[in-house]
Amino acid sequence: MVSALALVTQRLTSSATFLSWKLRLFLLSTEAGVFRRAALDAAALCRMKIWSSEHEFGHPWDTVIKAAMRKYPNPMNPSVVGVDVLDRSLDNQGRLHSHRLLSTEWGLPNIVKAILGTNRTVTYIKEHSVVDPVEKKMVLSSTNITLTNLVSVDERLVYTPHPENPKKTLLTQEAIITVKGVSLSSYLETLMANTISSNARKGREALEWVIGELTSTRDSIKSTMAAASMEN
């Protein structure tokens, strides 16, 4: 027969075990809640916006790529104040890789500078491009390397021949804007998207301008050579 003391001890042990499991479950649920709240807080502090566009150039791919490689400086993009080629090389497949550093004036309004807590006007952008002359494809990727603790802008441009007309070139462009831990982040996302859209338009105009300059130079050289041959 089980003594009264043993019975009480058994019940206390079972109760303690039950309480121990309840405590563990409570701690686990609490820990999960903390992580869940932390994840939600992180998501709230980091907002993302995607911008994209597509444009058709009325020029062959080769012509557009030559202009793209000579895009800066140009009068349409005065915000780009400096371009430094860090590295340029050919891989074993004949593709041209270029790494450049761009110095740009973002021209942020005073209210945005106040929100970001910075007076910086010049920002630096690293750019990497790959030109594949066989596949006839140029991919250009860029991202800012300053103010990255506040905002990141990752852009990707792809130049390919038009699928239906080889005398035309198709440009697809995408930008991912990430605003981190800043009040009025939705406002900043929209502002940055509008700025990117404006710069993209200026960039396309710049390519047309460069193509015009290259064509003018080529025609001038042809005229000079023709005149020289006639004199001889």
PDB file of N, CA and C in Angstrom, residues 148-192:
ATOM      1  N   THR A 148      24.425  54.220 -47.762  1.00  0.00           N
ATOM      2  CA  THR A 148      23.803  52.895 -47.826  1.00  0.00           C
ATOM      3  C   THR A 148      23.106  52.515 -46.522  1.00  0.00           C
ATOM      4  N   ASN A 149      23.457  53.180 -45.425  1.00  0.00           N
ATOM      5  CA  ASN A 149      22.759  52.905 -44.172  1.00  0.00           C
ATOM      6  C   ASN A 149      21.358  53.508 -44.158  1.00  0.00           C
ATOM      7  N   LEU A 150      21.078  54.373 -45.133  1.00  0.00           N
ATOM      8  CA  LEU A 150      19.781  55.047 -45.200  1.00  0.00           C
ATOM      9  C   LEU A 150      18.965  54.627 -46.412  1.00  0.00           C
ATOM     10  N   VAL A 151      19.626  54.566 -47.563  1.00  0.00           N
ATOM     11  CA  VAL A 151      18.902  54.224 -48.791  1.00  0.00           C
ATOM     12  C   VAL A 151      19.845  53.509 -49.758  1.00  0.00           C
ATOM     13  N   SER A 152      19.316  52.511 -50.453  1.00  0.00           N
ATOM     14  CA  SER A 152      20.076  51.796 -51.481  1.00  0.00           C
ATOM     15  C   SER A 152      19.274  51.809 -52.777  1.00  0.00           C
ATOM     16  N   VAL A 153      19.976  52.082 -53.863  1.00  0.00           N
ATOM     17  CA  VAL A 153      19.346  52.065 -55.184  1.00  0.00           C
ATOM     18  C   VAL A 153      20.155  51.119 -56.069  1.00  0.00           C
ATOM     19  N   ASP A 154      19.569  49.995 -56.413  1.00  0.00           N
ATOM     20  CA  ASP A 154      20.221  49.004 -57.264  1.00  0.00           C
ATOM     21  C   ASP A 154      19.543  49.018 -58.631  1.00  0.00           C
ATOM     22  N   GLU A 155      20.332  49.345 -59.652  1.00  0.00           N
ATOM     23  CA  GLU A 155      19.780  49.444 -61.007  1.00  0.00           C
ATOM     24  C   GLU A 155      20.371  48.365 -61.916  1.00  0.00           C
ATOM     25  N   ARG A 156      19.577  47.959 -62.887  1.00  0.00           N
ATOM     26  CA  ARG A 156      20.033  46.973 -63.874  1.00  0.00           C
ATOM     27  C   ARG A 156      19.467  47.350 -65.236  1.00  0.00           C
ATOM     28  N   LEU A 157      20.358  47.512 -66.208  1.00  0.00           N
ATOM     29  CA  LEU A 157      19.965  47.849 -67.573  1.00  0.00           C
ATOM     30  C   LEU A 157      20.420  46.734 -68.506  1.00  0.00           C
ATOM     31  N   VAL A 158      19.563  46.361 -69.441  1.00  0.00           N
ATOM     32  CA  VAL A 158      19.896  45.317 -70.409  1.00  0.00           C
ATOM     33  C   VAL A 158      19.594  45.834 -71.810  1.00  0.00           C
ATOM     34  N   TYR A 159      20.628  45.821 -72.662  1.00  0.00           N
ATOM     35  CA  TYR A 159      20.484  46.237 -74.064  1.00  0.00           C
ATOM     36  C   TYR A 159      20.543  44.993 -74.948  1.00  0.00           C
ATOM     37  N   THR A 160      19.516  44.788 -75.752  1.00  0.00           N
ATOM     38  CA  THR A 160      19.485  43.659 -76.682  1.00  0.00           C
ATOM     39  C   THR A 160      18.890  44.115 -78.014  1.00  0.00           C
ATOM     40  N   PRO A 161      19.215  43.423 -79.109  1.00  0.00           N
ATOM     41  CA  PRO A 161      18.574  43.761 -80.380  1.00  0.00           C
ATOM     42  C   PRO A 161      17.062  43.550 -80.278  1.00  0.00           C
ATOM     43  N   HIS A 162      16.315  44.367 -80.969  1.00  0.00           N
ATOM     44  CA  HIS A 162      14.863  44.193 -80.974  1.00  0.00           C
ATOM     45  C   HIS A 162      14.529  42.833 -81.586  1.00  0.00           C
ATOM     46  N   PRO A 163      13.681  42.041 -80.943  1.00  0.00           N
ATOM     47  CA  PRO A 163      13.403  40.685 -81.445  1.00  0.00           C
ATOM     48  C   PRO A 163      12.741  40.646 -82.815  1.00  0.00           C
ATOM     49  N   GLU A 164      12.115  41.747 -83.229  1.00  0.00           N
ATOM     50  CA  GLU A 164      11.408  41.754 -84.509  1.00  0.00           C
ATOM     51  C   GLU A 164      12.058  42.645 -85.560  1.00  0.00           C
ATOM     52  N   ASN A 165      13.008  43.475 -85.111  1.00  0.00           N
ATOM     53  CA  ASN A 165      13.660  44.397 -86.051  1.00  0.00           C
ATOM     54  C   ASN A 165      15.122  44.585 -85.646  1.00  0.00           C
ATOM     55  N   PRO A 166      16.059  43.956 -86.362  1.00  0.00           N
ATOM     56  CA  PRO A 166      17.477  44.039 -85.997  1.00  0.00           C
ATOM     57  C   PRO A 166      18.062  45.441 -86.119  1.00  0.00           C
ATOM     58  N   LYS A 167      17.343  46.344 -86.771  1.00  0.00           N
ATOM     59  CA  LYS A 167      17.823  47.718 -86.897  1.00  0.00           C
ATOM     60  C   LYS A 167      17.448  48.566 -85.684  1.00  0.00           C
ATOM     61  N   LYS A 168      16.795  47.928 -84.707  1.00  0.00           N
ATOM     62  CA  LYS A 168      16.404  48.624 -83.486  1.00  0.00           C
ATOM     63  C   LYS A 168      16.984  47.913 -82.268  1.00  0.00           C
ATOM     64  N   THR A 169      17.038  48.635 -81.147  1.00  0.00           N
ATOM     65  CA  THR A 169      17.591  48.088 -79.906  1.00  0.00           C
ATOM     66  C   THR A 169      16.586  48.269 -78.776  1.00  0.00           C
ATOM     67  N   LEU A 170      16.472  47.233 -77.950  1.00  0.00           N
ATOM     68  CA  LEU A 170      15.542  47.261 -76.828  1.00  0.00           C
ATOM     69  C   LEU A 170      16.320  47.448 -75.528  1.00  0.00           C
ATOM     70  N   LEU A 171      15.883  48.410 -74.725  1.00  0.00           N
ATOM     71  CA  LEU A 171      16.482  48.658 -73.414  1.00  0.00           C
ATOM     72  C   LEU A 171      15.440  48.368 -72.342  1.00  0.00           C
ATOM     73  N   THR A 172      15.761  47.435 -71.446  1.00  0.00           N
ATOM     74  CA  THR A 172      14.914  47.188 -70.278  1.00  0.00           C
ATOM     75  C   THR A 172      15.686  47.641 -69.047  1.00  0.00           C
ATOM     76  N   GLN A 173      15.008  48.358 -68.186  1.00  0.00           N
ATOM     77  CA  GLN A 173      15.664  48.971 -67.036  1.00  0.00           C
ATOM     78  C   GLN A 173      14.838  48.717 -65.783  1.00  0.00           C
ATOM     79  N   GLU A 174      15.523  48.360 -64.705  1.00  0.00           N
ATOM     80  CA  GLU A 174      14.847  48.100 -63.437  1.00  0.00           C
ATOM     81  C   GLU A 174      15.666  48.684 -62.297  1.00  0.00           C
ATOM     82  N   ALA A 175      14.975  49.233 -61.312  1.00  0.00           N
ATOM     83  CA  ALA A 175      15.638  49.774 -60.128  1.00  0.00           C
ATOM     84  C   ALA A 175      14.899  49.294 -58.888  1.00  0.00           C
ATOM     85  N   ILE A 176      15.662  48.870 -57.885  1.00  0.00           N
ATOM     86  CA  ILE A 176      15.092  48.479 -56.599  1.00  0.00           C
ATOM     87  C   ILE A 176      15.542  49.507 -55.570  1.00  0.00           C
ATOM     88  N   ILE A 177      14.583  50.196 -54.988  1.00  0.00           N
ATOM     89  CA  ILE A 177      14.863  51.261 -54.025  1.00  0.00           C
ATOM     90  C   ILE A 177      14.535  50.744 -52.632  1.00  0.00           C
ATOM     91  N   THR A 178      15.517  50.760 -51.736  1.00  0.00           N
ATOM     92  CA  THR A 178      15.309  50.296 -50.374  1.00  0.00           C
ATOM     93  C   THR A 178      15.619  51.427 -49.408  1.00  0.00           C
ATOM     94  N   VAL A 179      14.611  51.837 -48.646  1.00  0.00           N
ATOM     95  CA  VAL A 179      14.774  52.886 -47.640  1.00  0.00           C
ATOM     96  C   VAL A 179      14.810  52.216 -46.277  1.00  0.00           C
ATOM     97  N   LYS A 180      15.820  52.552 -45.471  1.00  0.00           N
ATOM     98  CA  LYS A 180      16.054  51.830 -44.221  1.00  0.00           C
ATOM     99  C   LYS A 180      15.886  52.748 -43.008  1.00  0.00           C
ATOM    100  N   GLY A 181      14.954  52.395 -42.153  1.00  0.00           N
ATOM    101  CA  GLY A 181      14.811  53.039 -40.856  1.00  0.00           C
ATOM    102  C   GLY A 181      14.683  54.539 -40.888  1.00  0.00           C
ATOM    103  N   VAL A 182      13.974  55.075 -41.858  1.00  0.00           N
ATOM    104  CA  VAL A 182      13.822  56.525 -41.982  1.00  0.00           C
ATOM    105  C   VAL A 182      12.343  56.866 -41.961  1.00  0.00           C
ATOM    106  N   SER A 183      11.996  57.924 -41.236  1.00  0.00           N
ATOM    107  CA  SER A 183      10.608  58.364 -41.231  1.00  0.00           C
ATOM    108  C   SER A 183      10.232  58.877 -42.616  1.00  0.00           C
ATOM    109  N   LEU A 184       8.945  58.833 -42.921  1.00  0.00           N
ATOM    110  CA  LEU A 184       8.436  59.242 -44.235  1.00  0.00           C
ATOM    111  C   LEU A 184       9.082  58.427 -45.353  1.00  0.00           C
ATOM    112  N   SER A 185       9.335  57.131 -45.097  1.00  0.00           N
ATOM    113  CA  SER A 185      10.019  56.295 -46.086  1.00  0.00           C
ATOM    114  C   SER A 185       9.218  56.171 -47.377  1.00  0.00           C
ATOM    115  N   SER A 186       7.885  56.138 -47.258  1.00  0.00           N
ATOM    116  CA  SER A 186       7.056  56.050 -48.462  1.00  0.00           C
ATOM    117  C   SER A 186       7.263  57.274 -49.351  1.00  0.00           C
ATOM    118  N   TYR A 187       7.368  58.444 -48.721  1.00  0.00           N
ATOM    119  CA  TYR A 187       7.627  59.682 -49.472  1.00  0.00           C
ATOM    120  C   TYR A 187       8.972  59.609 -50.171  1.00  0.00           C
ATOM    121  N   LEU A 188       9.984  59.102 -49.456  1.00  0.00           N
ATOM    122  CA  LEU A 188      11.324  59.008 -50.035  1.00  0.00           C
ATOM    123  C   LEU A 188      11.358  58.008 -51.186  1.00  0.00           C
ATOM    124  N   GLU A 189      10.641  56.888 -51.038  1.00  0.00           N
ATOM    125  CA  GLU A 189      10.585  55.902 -52.118  1.00  0.00           C
ATOM    126  C   GLU A 189      10.024  56.526 -53.392  1.00  0.00           C
ATOM    127  N   THR A 190       8.924  57.249 -53.227  1.00  0.00           N
ATOM    128  CA  THR A 190       8.293  57.885 -54.386  1.00  0.00           C
ATOM    129  C   THR A 190       9.209  58.927 -54.997  1.00  0.00           C
ATOM    130  N   LEU A 191       9.868  59.716 -54.143  1.00  0.00           N
ATOM    131  CA  LEU A 191      10.792  60.742 -54.630  1.00  0.00           C
ATOM    132  C   LEU A 191      11.934  60.111 -55.409  1.00  0.00           C
ATOM    133  N   MET A 192      12.527  59.035 -54.865  1.00  0.00           N
ATOM    134  CA  MET A 192      13.641  58.375 -55.536  1.00  0.00           C
ATOM    135  C   MET A 192      13.180  57.743 -56.844  1.00  0.00           C
TER     136      MET A 192
END
